[in-house]
Amino acid sequence: MSTAQYALNLGLLLYILATNLGTRPVTKRRMLLPVVLVAVAAGFFLRDVPTSGNDGTLELLGIAVGAVLGVVAGLLVRVRQGADGRLHTEAGAPYAFLWVIVIGGRVLFAYGADHWFSRDIAAFSVEHQITGAGAWTAAFVLMALTMVLARVAVTATLAARSVRLDRTAVAA
């Protein structure tokens, strides 16, 4: 992993924490911006996704893990109606902890693959017919992108449900 990639991961973590921790209003921009950023990142990082051998399986595993982590992240965000009548999200330490562990784990794996256990990764890859670093990179990028999309989907669903419940209460 290059210095730029380490910086990108740190920047991503700081952005996620800065824009989600605490109480924040639910806006179209807050829901759509991560989706747009994910689309841009996908176009940039997923230009050539390896599919030989078991690369596709590894990448699907990355998507599955990202979906689960994204749902967990979304469920760690509360959606409530604020005193101003608008919906707000609330995210605290468990949300931050999850993102620090996930992004930190991804960075630690990449560092370890370059420095500590590169032979073990190579042996595992050969044994399981994974063609190389490109497949691992694609799997981790897909995991990260899916996590963000799943988190946004859960938050949007909770917000929509909150609006429906509020309308039902007003009608009753």
Tab-separated table of N, CA and C in Angstrom:
chain	number	residue	atom	x	y	z
A	1	MET	N	0.856	-1.172	0.000
A	1	MET	CA	0.000	0.000	0.000
A	1	MET	C	0.898	1.231	0.000
A	2	SER	N	0.558	2.163	-0.848
A	2	SER	CA	1.363	3.377	-0.967
A	2	SER	C	1.005	4.368	0.134
A	3	THR	N	1.863	5.357	0.303
A	3	THR	CA	1.594	6.418	1.273
A	3	THR	C	0.285	7.118	0.944
A	4	ALA	N	0.028	7.317	-0.335
A	4	ALA	CA	-1.231	7.961	-0.749
A	4	ALA	C	-2.441	7.118	-0.336
A	5	GLN	N	-2.327	5.794	-0.427
A	5	GLN	CA	-3.439	4.930	-0.031
A	5	GLN	C	-3.644	4.942	1.480
A	6	TYR	N	-2.551	5.007	2.248
A	6	TYR	CA	-2.686	5.135	3.700
A	6	TYR	C	-3.381	6.460	4.033
A	7	ALA	N	-2.955	7.522	3.361
A	7	ALA	CA	-3.564	8.836	3.576
A	7	ALA	C	-5.040	8.836	3.175
A	8	LEU	N	-5.366	8.160	2.088
A	8	LEU	CA	-6.754	8.063	1.644
A	8	LEU	C	-7.614	7.351	2.683
A	9	ASN	N	-7.118	6.257	3.242
A	9	ASN	CA	-7.862	5.539	4.274
A	9	ASN	C	-8.038	6.383	5.529
A	10	LEU	N	-7.003	7.091	5.933
A	10	LEU	CA	-7.117	7.975	7.091
A	10	LEU	C	-8.108	9.094	6.802
A	11	GLY	N	-8.032	9.668	5.608
A	11	GLY	CA	-8.977	10.716	5.215
A	11	GLY	C	-10.406	10.214	5.194
A	12	LEU	N	-10.597	8.995	4.698
A	12	LEU	CA	-11.927	8.394	4.674
A	12	LEU	C	-12.461	8.222	6.091
A	13	LEU	N	-11.630	7.701	6.970
A	13	LEU	CA	-12.053	7.521	8.363
A	13	LEU	C	-12.417	8.860	9.006
A	14	LEU	N	-11.567	9.853	8.825
A	14	LEU	CA	-11.842	11.172	9.409
A	14	LEU	C	-13.119	11.774	8.834
A	15	TYR	N	-13.339	11.616	7.536
A	15	TYR	CA	-14.549	12.138	6.900
A	15	TYR	C	-15.798	11.459	7.467
A	16	ILE	N	-15.749	10.134	7.564
A	16	ILE	CA	-16.899	9.384	8.084
A	16	ILE	C	-17.217	9.825	9.507
A	17	LEU	N	-16.204	9.921	10.330
A	17	LEU	CA	-16.432	10.314	11.717
A	17	LEU	C	-16.893	11.765	11.826
A	18	ALA	N	-16.271	12.653	11.081
A	18	ALA	CA	-16.618	14.079	11.162
A	18	ALA	C	-18.026	14.362	10.654
A	19	THR	N	-18.490	13.588	9.692
A	19	THR	CA	-19.804	13.877	9.105
A	19	THR	C	-20.937	13.054	9.716
A	20	ASN	N	-20.608	12.118	10.600
A	20	ASN	CA	-21.661	11.263	11.147
A	20	ASN	C	-21.757	11.236	12.663
A	21	LEU	N	-20.670	11.512	13.364
A	21	LEU	CA	-20.735	11.462	14.823
A	21	LEU	C	-21.544	12.625	15.372
A	22	GLY	N	-22.221	12.375	16.469
A	22	GLY	CA	-23.055	13.396	17.094
A	22	GLY	C	-24.435	13.405	16.457
A	23	THR	N	-25.105	14.520	16.612
A	23	THR	CA	-26.452	14.675	16.064
A	23	THR	C	-26.369	15.509	14.798
A	24	ARG	N	-26.906	14.957	13.722
A	24	ARG	CA	-26.849	15.617	12.408
A	24	ARG	C	-28.224	15.586	11.761
A	25	PRO	N	-28.601	16.657	11.063
A	25	PRO	CA	-29.898	16.637	10.363
A	25	PRO	C	-29.856	15.672	9.181
A	26	VAL	N	-30.986	15.011	8.938
A	26	VAL	CA	-31.111	14.149	7.762
A	26	VAL	C	-31.465	15.054	6.591
A	27	THR	N	-30.590	15.070	5.589
A	27	THR	CA	-30.835	15.871	4.392
A	27	THR	C	-30.572	15.000	3.168
A	28	LYS	N	-31.112	15.428	2.036
A	28	LYS	CA	-30.837	14.710	0.794
A	28	LYS	C	-29.338	14.685	0.524
A	29	ARG	N	-28.667	15.780	0.777
A	29	ARG	CA	-27.220	15.864	0.540
A	29	ARG	C	-26.465	14.835	1.382
A	30	ARG	N	-26.837	14.715	2.663
A	30	ARG	CA	-26.153	13.754	3.539
A	30	ARG	C	-26.406	12.317	3.109
A	31	MET	N	-27.541	12.069	2.481
A	31	MET	CA	-27.852	10.715	2.015
A	31	MET	C	-27.215	10.442	0.647
A	32	LEU	N	-27.179	11.457	-0.210
A	32	LEU	CA	-26.702	11.251	-1.579
A	32	LEU	C	-25.190	11.389	-1.731
A	33	LEU	N	-24.555	12.249	-0.958
A	33	LEU	CA	-23.114	12.474	-1.115
A	33	LEU	C	-22.300	11.189	-0.966
A	34	PRO	N	-22.539	10.354	0.053
A	34	PRO	CA	-21.756	9.108	0.128
A	34	PRO	C	-21.971	8.205	-1.090
A	35	VAL	N	-23.181	8.185	-1.633
A	35	VAL	CA	-23.463	7.366	-2.810
A	35	VAL	C	-22.662	7.878	-4.011
A	36	VAL	N	-22.624	9.196	-4.178
A	36	VAL	CA	-21.847	9.792	-5.271
A	36	VAL	C	-20.359	9.503	-5.078
A	37	LEU	N	-19.870	9.656	-3.851
A	37	LEU	CA	-18.455	9.387	-3.578
A	37	LEU	C	-18.111	7.926	-3.844
A	38	VAL	N	-19.011	7.020	-3.487
A	38	VAL	CA	-18.798	5.598	-3.742
A	38	VAL	C	-18.737	5.338	-5.251
A	39	ALA	N	-19.624	5.965	-5.997
A	39	ALA	CA	-19.627	5.782	-7.455
A	39	ALA	C	-18.316	6.280	-8.066
A	40	VAL	N	-17.832	7.423	-7.606
A	40	VAL	CA	-16.560	7.955	-8.100
A	40	VAL	C	-15.410	7.021	-7.720
A	41	ALA	N	-15.395	6.576	-6.461
A	41	ALA	CA	-14.337	5.668	-6.019
A	41	ALA	C	-14.365	4.358	-6.803
A	42	ALA	N	-15.554	3.839	-7.049
A	42	ALA	CA	-15.669	2.597	-7.820
A	42	ALA	C	-15.092	2.791	-9.222
A	43	GLY	N	-15.417	3.906	-9.853
A	43	GLY	CA	-14.881	4.179	-11.182
A	43	GLY	C	-13.370	4.320	-11.183
A	44	PHE	N	-12.828	4.828	-10.100
A	44	PHE	CA	-11.389	5.041	-10.002
A	44	PHE	C	-10.640	3.759	-9.632
A	45	PHE	N	-11.135	3.028	-8.628
A	45	PHE	CA	-10.408	1.883	-8.089
A	45	PHE	C	-10.759	0.550	-8.736
A	46	LEU	N	-11.894	0.471	-9.399
A	46	LEU	CA	-12.328	-0.822	-9.926
A	46	LEU	C	-12.310	-0.856	-11.455
A	47	ARG	N	-11.301	-0.297	-12.025
A	47	ARG	CA	-11.195	-0.278	-13.489
A	47	ARG	C	-10.925	-1.661	-14.052
A	48	ASP	N	-10.147	-2.458	-13.345
A	48	ASP	CA	-9.790	-3.786	-13.833
A	48	ASP	C	-9.936	-4.776	-12.677
A	49	VAL	N	-11.105	-5.360	-12.548
A	49	VAL	CA	-11.377	-6.310	-11.466
A	49	VAL	C	-11.029	-7.713	-11.956
A	50	PRO	N	-10.036	-8.347	-11.323
A	50	PRO	CA	-9.656	-9.697	-11.738
A	50	PRO	C	-10.790	-10.692	-11.483
A	51	THR	N	-10.975	-11.622	-12.412
A	51	THR	CA	-12.048	-12.611	-12.274
A	51	THR	C	-11.574	-14.038	-12.516
A	52	SER	N	-10.292	-14.233	-12.665
A	52	SER	CA	-9.766	-15.583	-12.904
A	52	SER	C	-9.783	-16.388	-11.611
A	53	GLY	N	-9.701	-17.696	-11.744
A	53	GLY	CA	-9.624	-18.557	-10.570
A	53	GLY	C	-10.763	-18.277	-9.609
A	54	ASN	N	-10.405	-18.079	-8.355
A	54	ASN	CA	-11.392	-17.776	-7.320
A	54	ASN	C	-11.435	-16.287	-6.968
A	55	ASP	N	-10.922	-15.443	-7.855
A	55	ASP	CA	-10.949	-13.999	-7.600
A	55	ASP	C	-12.375	-13.516	-7.396
A	56	GLY	N	-13.293	-13.968	-8.239
A	56	GLY	CA	-14.689	-13.542	-8.125
A	56	GLY	C	-15.299	-13.935	-6.794
A	57	THR	N	-14.942	-15.113	-6.313
A	57	THR	CA	-15.448	-15.561	-5.007
A	57	THR	C	-14.925	-14.663	-3.897
A	58	LEU	N	-13.635	-14.324	-3.967
A	58	LEU	CA	-13.046	-13.425	-2.968
A	58	LEU	C	-13.732	-12.066	-3.013
A	59	GLU	N	-13.995	-11.573	-4.214
A	59	GLU	CA	-14.646	-10.267	-4.358
A	59	GLU	C	-16.090	-10.310	-3.866
A	60	LEU	N	-16.797	-11.404	-4.145
A	60	LEU	CA	-18.163	-11.549	-3.613
A	60	LEU	C	-18.147	-11.629	-2.093
A	61	LEU	N	-17.134	-12.273	-1.541
A	61	LEU	CA	-16.991	-12.319	-0.088
A	61	LEU	C	-16.778	-10.909	0.466
A	62	GLY	N	-15.966	-10.111	-0.226
A	62	GLY	CA	-15.771	-8.716	0.180
A	62	GLY	C	-17.085	-7.942	0.174
A	63	ILE	N	-17.906	-8.169	-0.855
A	63	ILE	CA	-19.212	-7.505	-0.937
A	63	ILE	C	-20.107	-7.954	0.219
A	64	ALA	N	-20.127	-9.258	0.507
A	64	ALA	CA	-20.973	-9.786	1.579
A	64	ALA	C	-20.556	-9.229	2.941
A	65	VAL	N	-19.255	-9.226	3.196
A	65	VAL	CA	-18.759	-8.693	4.466
A	65	VAL	C	-19.078	-7.200	4.559
A	66	GLY	N	-18.895	-6.474	3.463
A	66	GLY	CA	-19.222	-5.049	3.448
A	66	GLY	C	-20.693	-4.798	3.721
A	67	ALA	N	-21.563	-5.640	3.163
A	67	ALA	CA	-23.009	-5.484	3.393
A	67	ALA	C	-23.347	-5.698	4.866
A	68	VAL	N	-22.791	-6.739	5.460
A	68	VAL	CA	-23.057	-7.011	6.878
A	68	VAL	C	-22.545	-5.868	7.748
A	69	LEU	N	-21.314	-5.440	7.505
A	69	LEU	CA	-20.743	-4.342	8.295
A	69	LEU	C	-21.523	-3.049	8.092
A	70	GLY	N	-21.988	-2.804	6.871
A	70	GLY	CA	-22.785	-1.608	6.598
A	70	GLY	C	-24.117	-1.626	7.319
A	71	VAL	N	-24.752	-2.788	7.366
A	71	VAL	CA	-26.014	-2.909	8.107
A	71	VAL	C	-25.761	-2.667	9.593
A	72	VAL	N	-24.700	-3.265	10.122
A	72	VAL	CA	-24.365	-3.040	11.542
A	72	VAL	C	-24.115	-1.543	11.781
A	73	ALA	N	-23.332	-0.916	10.906
A	73	ALA	CA	-23.058	0.525	11.058
A	73	ALA	C	-24.356	1.316	11.010
A	74	GLY	N	-25.244	0.980	10.084
A	74	GLY	CA	-26.523	1.676	9.978
A	74	GLY	C	-27.385	1.507	11.212
A	75	LEU	N	-27.344	0.324	11.800
A	75	LEU	CA	-28.138	0.073	13.000
A	75	LEU	C	-27.550	0.749	14.236
A	76	LEU	N	-26.291	1.159	14.142
A	76	LEU	CA	-25.677	1.906	15.250
A	76	LEU	C	-26.014	3.394	15.192
A	77	VAL	N	-26.739	3.798	14.154
A	77	VAL	CA	-27.168	5.192	13.998
A	77	VAL	C	-28.646	5.268	14.364
A	78	ARG	N	-28.976	6.150	15.272
A	78	ARG	CA	-30.383	6.362	15.622
A	78	ARG	C	-30.936	7.484	14.757
A	79	VAL	N	-32.171	7.312	14.333
A	79	VAL	CA	-32.856	8.367	13.594
A	79	VAL	C	-34.017	8.835	14.461
A	80	ARG	N	-34.035	10.124	14.765
A	80	ARG	CA	-35.065	10.682	15.649
A	80	ARG	C	-35.530	12.028	15.110
A	81	GLN	N	-36.721	12.362	15.524
A	81	GLN	CA	-37.226	13.690	15.181
A	81	GLN	C	-36.700	14.671	16.222
A	82	GLY	N	-36.096	15.747	15.741
A	82	GLY	CA	-35.536	16.749	16.636
A	82	GLY	C	-36.583	17.736	17.120
A	83	ALA	N	-36.181	18.592	18.008
A	83	ALA	CA	-37.072	19.627	18.543
A	83	ALA	C	-37.555	20.564	17.442
A	84	ASP	N	-36.772	20.657	16.378
A	84	ASP	CA	-37.147	21.525	15.256
A	84	ASP	C	-38.128	20.842	14.298
A	85	GLY	N	-38.516	19.584	14.605
A	85	GLY	CA	-39.459	18.855	13.766
A	85	GLY	C	-38.797	18.096	12.628
A	86	ARG	N	-37.510	18.299	12.436
A	86	ARG	CA	-36.784	17.608	11.363
A	86	ARG	C	-36.163	16.327	11.903
A	87	LEU	N	-35.913	15.405	10.992
A	87	LEU	CA	-35.233	14.175	11.379
A	87	LEU	C	-33.743	14.433	11.559
A	88	HIS	N	-33.187	13.758	12.557
A	88	HIS	CA	-31.759	13.849	12.838
A	88	HIS	C	-31.213	12.448	13.049
A	89	THR	N	-29.933	12.280	12.719
A	89	THR	CA	-29.243	11.038	13.052
A	89	THR	C	-28.381	11.294	14.266
A	90	GLU	N	-28.197	10.239	15.038
A	90	GLU	CA	-27.310	10.301	16.201
A	90	GLU	C	-26.377	9.096	16.134
A	91	ALA	N	-25.099	9.369	16.120
A	91	ALA	CA	-24.099	8.295	16.116
A	91	ALA	C	-23.063	8.615	17.177
A	92	GLY	N	-22.656	7.586	17.899
A	92	GLY	CA	-21.713	7.793	18.989
A	92	GLY	C	-20.519	6.869	18.922
A	93	ALA	N	-19.988	6.554	20.112
A	93	ALA	CA	-18.752	5.777	20.226
A	93	ALA	C	-18.830	4.404	19.558
A	94	PRO	N	-19.923	3.637	19.692
A	94	PRO	CA	-19.940	2.326	19.014
A	94	PRO	C	-19.805	2.447	17.493
A	95	TYR	N	-20.440	3.464	16.919
A	95	TYR	CA	-20.339	3.717	15.484
A	95	TYR	C	-18.891	4.036	15.116
A	96	ALA	N	-18.280	4.930	15.874
A	96	ALA	CA	-16.880	5.302	15.620
A	96	ALA	C	-15.970	4.090	15.776
A	97	PHE	N	-16.194	3.305	16.824
A	97	PHE	CA	-15.377	2.118	17.078
A	97	PHE	C	-15.436	1.156	15.896
A	98	LEU	N	-16.638	0.912	15.374
A	98	LEU	CA	-16.785	0.006	14.240
A	98	LEU	C	-15.965	0.480	13.050
A	99	TRP	N	-16.086	1.771	12.711
A	99	TRP	CA	-15.355	2.289	11.555
A	99	TRP	C	-13.843	2.270	11.785
A	100	VAL	N	-13.393	2.577	12.998
A	100	VAL	CA	-11.954	2.532	13.295
A	100	VAL	C	-11.436	1.103	13.143
A	101	ILE	N	-12.195	0.142	13.647
A	101	ILE	CA	-11.781	-1.263	13.549
A	101	ILE	C	-11.759	-1.719	12.087
A	102	VAL	N	-12.793	-1.379	11.322
A	102	VAL	CA	-12.871	-1.838	9.929
A	102	VAL	C	-11.777	-1.202	9.077
A	103	ILE	N	-11.668	0.116	9.123
A	103	ILE	CA	-10.658	0.776	8.287
A	103	ILE	C	-9.256	0.475	8.814
A	104	GLY	N	-9.093	0.482	10.141
A	104	GLY	CA	-7.800	0.124	10.718
A	104	GLY	C	-7.403	-1.302	10.380
A	105	GLY	N	-8.366	-2.213	10.413
A	105	GLY	CA	-8.090	-3.601	10.062
A	105	GLY	C	-7.676	-3.761	8.609
A	106	ARG	N	-8.344	-3.005	7.748
A	106	ARG	CA	-8.003	-3.044	6.321
A	106	ARG	C	-6.575	-2.527	6.104
A	107	VAL	N	-6.233	-1.441	6.750
A	107	VAL	CA	-4.886	-0.872	6.626
A	107	VAL	C	-3.852	-1.824	7.223
A	108	LEU	N	-4.173	-2.397	8.370
A	108	LEU	CA	-3.253	-3.336	9.020
A	108	LEU	C	-3.029	-4.579	8.155
A	109	PHE	N	-4.101	-5.076	7.530
A	109	PHE	CA	-3.959	-6.220	6.630
A	109	PHE	C	-3.042	-5.856	5.454
A	110	ALA	N	-3.269	-4.699	4.866
A	110	ALA	CA	-2.439	-4.284	3.722
A	110	ALA	C	-0.982	-4.127	4.135
A	111	TYR	N	-0.746	-3.519	5.294
A	111	TYR	CA	0.622	-3.362	5.778
A	111	TYR	C	1.251	-4.731	6.037
A	112	GLY	N	0.495	-5.595	6.698
A	112	GLY	CA	0.995	-6.933	6.992
A	112	GLY	C	1.285	-7.720	5.735
A	113	ALA	N	0.417	-7.563	4.722
A	113	ALA	CA	0.627	-8.269	3.456
A	113	ALA	C	1.902	-7.804	2.772
A	114	ASP	N	2.271	-6.564	2.984
A	114	ASP	CA	3.510	-6.036	2.397
A	114	ASP	C	4.741	-6.349	3.243
A	115	HIS	N	4.573	-6.465	4.570
A	115	HIS	CA	5.741	-6.523	5.444
A	115	HIS	C	5.843	-7.765	6.327
A	116	TRP	N	4.743	-8.243	6.863
A	116	TRP	CA	4.820	-9.298	7.878
A	116	TRP	C	4.499	-10.682	7.337
A	117	PHE	N	3.466	-10.790	6.543
A	117	PHE	CA	3.032	-12.123	6.130
A	117	PHE	C	2.784	-12.220	4.631
A	118	SER	N	3.656	-11.602	3.853
A	118	SER	CA	3.494	-11.640	2.398
A	118	SER	C	3.606	-13.063	1.861
A	119	ARG	N	4.498	-13.873	2.428
A	119	ARG	CA	4.627	-15.266	1.977
A	119	ARG	C	3.362	-16.064	2.295
A	120	ASP	N	2.784	-15.811	3.455
A	120	ASP	CA	1.555	-16.528	3.836
A	120	ASP	C	0.393	-16.159	2.916
A	121	ILE	N	0.294	-14.879	2.574
A	121	ILE	CA	-0.761	-14.426	1.660
A	121	ILE	C	-0.546	-15.054	0.286
A	122	ALA	N	0.707	-15.081	-0.162
A	122	ALA	CA	1.014	-15.680	-1.467
A	122	ALA	C	0.666	-17.169	-1.463
A	123	ALA	N	1.035	-17.885	-0.408
A	123	ALA	CA	0.735	-19.320	-0.322
A	123	ALA	C	-0.778	-19.547	-0.287
A	124	PHE	N	-1.499	-18.755	0.499
A	124	PHE	CA	-2.957	-18.860	0.569
A	124	PHE	C	-3.565	-18.595	-0.801
A	125	SER	N	-3.064	-17.567	-1.461
A	125	SER	CA	-3.592	-17.197	-2.780
A	125	SER	C	-3.378	-18.314	-3.793
A	126	VAL	N	-2.199	-18.906	-3.809
A	126	VAL	CA	-1.918	-19.997	-4.737
A	126	VAL	C	-2.820	-21.191	-4.413
A	127	GLU	N	-2.907	-21.529	-3.132
A	127	GLU	CA	-3.705	-22.690	-2.713
A	127	GLU	C	-5.188	-22.521	-3.057
A	128	HIS	N	-5.676	-21.282	-2.988
A	128	HIS	CA	-7.102	-21.029	-3.234
A	128	HIS	C	-7.368	-20.391	-4.593
A	129	GLN	N	-6.393	-20.428	-5.469
A	129	GLN	CA	-6.517	-19.945	-6.846
A	129	GLN	C	-6.969	-18.474	-6.909
A	130	ILE	N	-6.326	-17.645	-6.098
A	130	ILE	CA	-6.521	-16.193	-6.150
A	130	ILE	C	-5.310	-15.648	-6.892
A	131	THR	N	-5.561	-14.868	-7.942
A	131	THR	CA	-4.488	-14.540	-8.874
A	131	THR	C	-3.482	-13.516	-8.383
A	132	GLY	N	-3.760	-12.796	-7.320
A	132	GLY	CA	-2.756	-11.861	-6.821
A	132	GLY	C	-3.325	-10.664	-6.111
A	133	ALA	N	-2.472	-9.668	-5.968
A	133	ALA	CA	-2.812	-8.476	-5.193
A	133	ALA	C	-4.025	-7.738	-5.750
A	134	GLY	N	-4.212	-7.768	-7.064
A	134	GLY	CA	-5.353	-7.077	-7.660
A	134	GLY	C	-6.678	-7.604	-7.163
A	135	ALA	N	-6.756	-8.915	-6.963
A	135	ALA	CA	-7.998	-9.515	-6.457
A	135	ALA	C	-8.234	-9.114	-5.005
A	136	TRP	N	-7.170	-9.117	-4.211
A	136	TRP	CA	-7.301	-8.700	-2.804
A	136	TRP	C	-7.713	-7.234	-2.725
A	137	THR	N	-7.084	-6.405	-3.557
A	137	THR	CA	-7.432	-4.984	-3.570
A	137	THR	C	-8.887	-4.795	-3.962
A	138	ALA	N	-9.317	-5.466	-5.018
A	138	ALA	CA	-10.708	-5.346	-5.463
A	138	ALA	C	-11.669	-5.801	-4.367
A	139	ALA	N	-11.348	-6.898	-3.680
A	139	ALA	CA	-12.223	-7.403	-2.613
A	139	ALA	C	-12.354	-6.384	-1.487
A	140	PHE	N	-11.241	-5.763	-1.092
A	140	PHE	CA	-11.295	-4.780	0.000
A	140	PHE	C	-11.988	-3.489	-0.440
A	141	VAL	N	-11.760	-3.071	-1.671
A	141	VAL	CA	-12.446	-1.880	-2.182
A	141	VAL	C	-13.949	-2.150	-2.263
A	142	LEU	N	-14.327	-3.306	-2.786
A	142	LEU	CA	-15.746	-3.656	-2.860
A	142	LEU	C	-16.371	-3.750	-1.470
A	143	MET	N	-15.614	-4.271	-0.518
A	143	MET	CA	-16.101	-4.331	0.859
A	143	MET	C	-16.373	-2.924	1.392
A	144	ALA	N	-15.421	-2.025	1.192
A	144	ALA	CA	-15.565	-0.656	1.692
A	144	ALA	C	-16.742	0.061	1.028
A	145	LEU	N	-16.844	-0.073	-0.273
A	145	LEU	CA	-17.917	0.607	-1.000
A	145	LEU	C	-19.284	0.046	-0.607
A	146	THR	N	-19.372	-1.268	-0.489
A	146	THR	CA	-20.638	-1.887	-0.100
A	146	THR	C	-21.012	-1.493	1.327
A	147	MET	N	-20.033	-1.381	2.190
A	147	MET	CA	-20.311	-0.973	3.575
A	147	MET	C	-20.942	0.404	3.606
A	148	VAL	N	-20.382	1.324	2.844
A	148	VAL	CA	-20.929	2.685	2.806
A	148	VAL	C	-22.349	2.672	2.240
A	149	LEU	N	-22.559	1.964	1.140
A	149	LEU	CA	-23.894	1.916	0.534
A	149	LEU	C	-24.913	1.271	1.460
A	150	ALA	N	-24.525	0.187	2.124
A	150	ALA	CA	-25.449	-0.480	3.048
A	150	ALA	C	-25.774	0.420	4.224
A	151	ARG	N	-24.780	1.124	4.737
A	151	ARG	CA	-25.028	2.047	5.860
A	151	ARG	C	-25.997	3.144	5.446
A	152	VAL	N	-25.820	3.707	4.266
A	152	VAL	CA	-26.728	4.749	3.775
A	152	VAL	C	-28.127	4.171	3.583
A	153	ALA	N	-28.223	2.972	3.029
A	153	ALA	CA	-29.531	2.349	2.803
A	153	ALA	C	-30.263	2.113	4.115
A	154	VAL	N	-29.557	1.628	5.132
A	154	VAL	CA	-30.188	1.400	6.436
A	154	VAL	C	-30.629	2.728	7.045
A	155	THR	N	-29.778	3.732	6.997
A	155	THR	CA	-30.132	5.040	7.559
A	155	THR	C	-31.329	5.629	6.832
A	156	ALA	N	-31.345	5.552	5.503
A	156	ALA	CA	-32.475	6.073	4.725
A	156	ALA	C	-33.758	5.315	5.052
A	157	THR	N	-33.652	3.997	5.224
A	157	THR	CA	-34.818	3.185	5.577
A	157	THR	C	-35.344	3.570	6.953
A	158	LEU	N	-34.443	3.750	7.907
A	158	LEU	CA	-34.863	4.165	9.248
A	158	LEU	C	-35.509	5.549	9.220
A	159	ALA	N	-34.962	6.438	8.410
A	159	ALA	CA	-35.543	7.782	8.292
A	159	ALA	C	-36.937	7.709	7.679
A	160	ALA	N	-37.083	6.926	6.616
A	160	ALA	CA	-38.395	6.787	5.968
A	160	ALA	C	-39.397	6.157	6.927
A	161	ARG	N	-38.961	5.170	7.679
A	161	ARG	CA	-39.847	4.524	8.661
A	161	ARG	C	-40.259	5.522	9.736
A	162	SER	N	-39.322	6.334	10.184
A	162	SER	CA	-39.625	7.336	11.202
A	162	SER	C	-40.667	8.326	10.689
A	163	VAL	N	-40.540	8.729	9.429
A	163	VAL	CA	-41.515	9.655	8.830
A	163	VAL	C	-42.882	8.991	8.759
A	164	ARG	N	-42.929	7.719	8.338
A	164	ARG	CA	-44.206	6.998	8.261
A	164	ARG	C	-44.850	6.875	9.633
A	165	LEU	N	-44.042	6.532	10.648
A	165	LEU	CA	-44.579	6.396	12.002
A	165	LEU	C	-45.100	7.721	12.520
A	166	ASP	N	-44.380	8.804	12.199
A	166	ASP	CA	-44.804	10.129	12.632
A	166	ASP	C	-46.134	10.508	11.954
A	167	ARG	N	-46.262	10.218	10.677
A	167	ARG	CA	-47.509	10.515	9.962
A	167	ARG	C	-48.657	9.692	10.513
A	168	THR	N	-48.397	8.423	10.848
A	168	THR	CA	-49.425	7.555	11.419
A	168	THR	C	-49.878	8.106	12.763
A	169	ALA	N	-48.925	8.554	13.586
A	169	ALA	CA	-49.268	9.098	14.910
A	169	ALA	C	-50.088	10.369	14.788
A	170	VAL	N	-49.758	11.211	13.809
A	170	VAL	CA	-50.502	12.455	13.609
A	170	VAL	C	-51.910	12.163	13.119
A	171	ALA	N	-52.066	11.157	12.262
A	171	ALA	CA	-53.379	10.816	11.705
A	171	ALA	C	-54.279	10.163	12.765
A	172	ALA	N	-53.702	9.523	13.764
A	172	ALA	CA	-54.491	8.814	14.766
A	172	ALA	C	-55.056	9.696	15.794
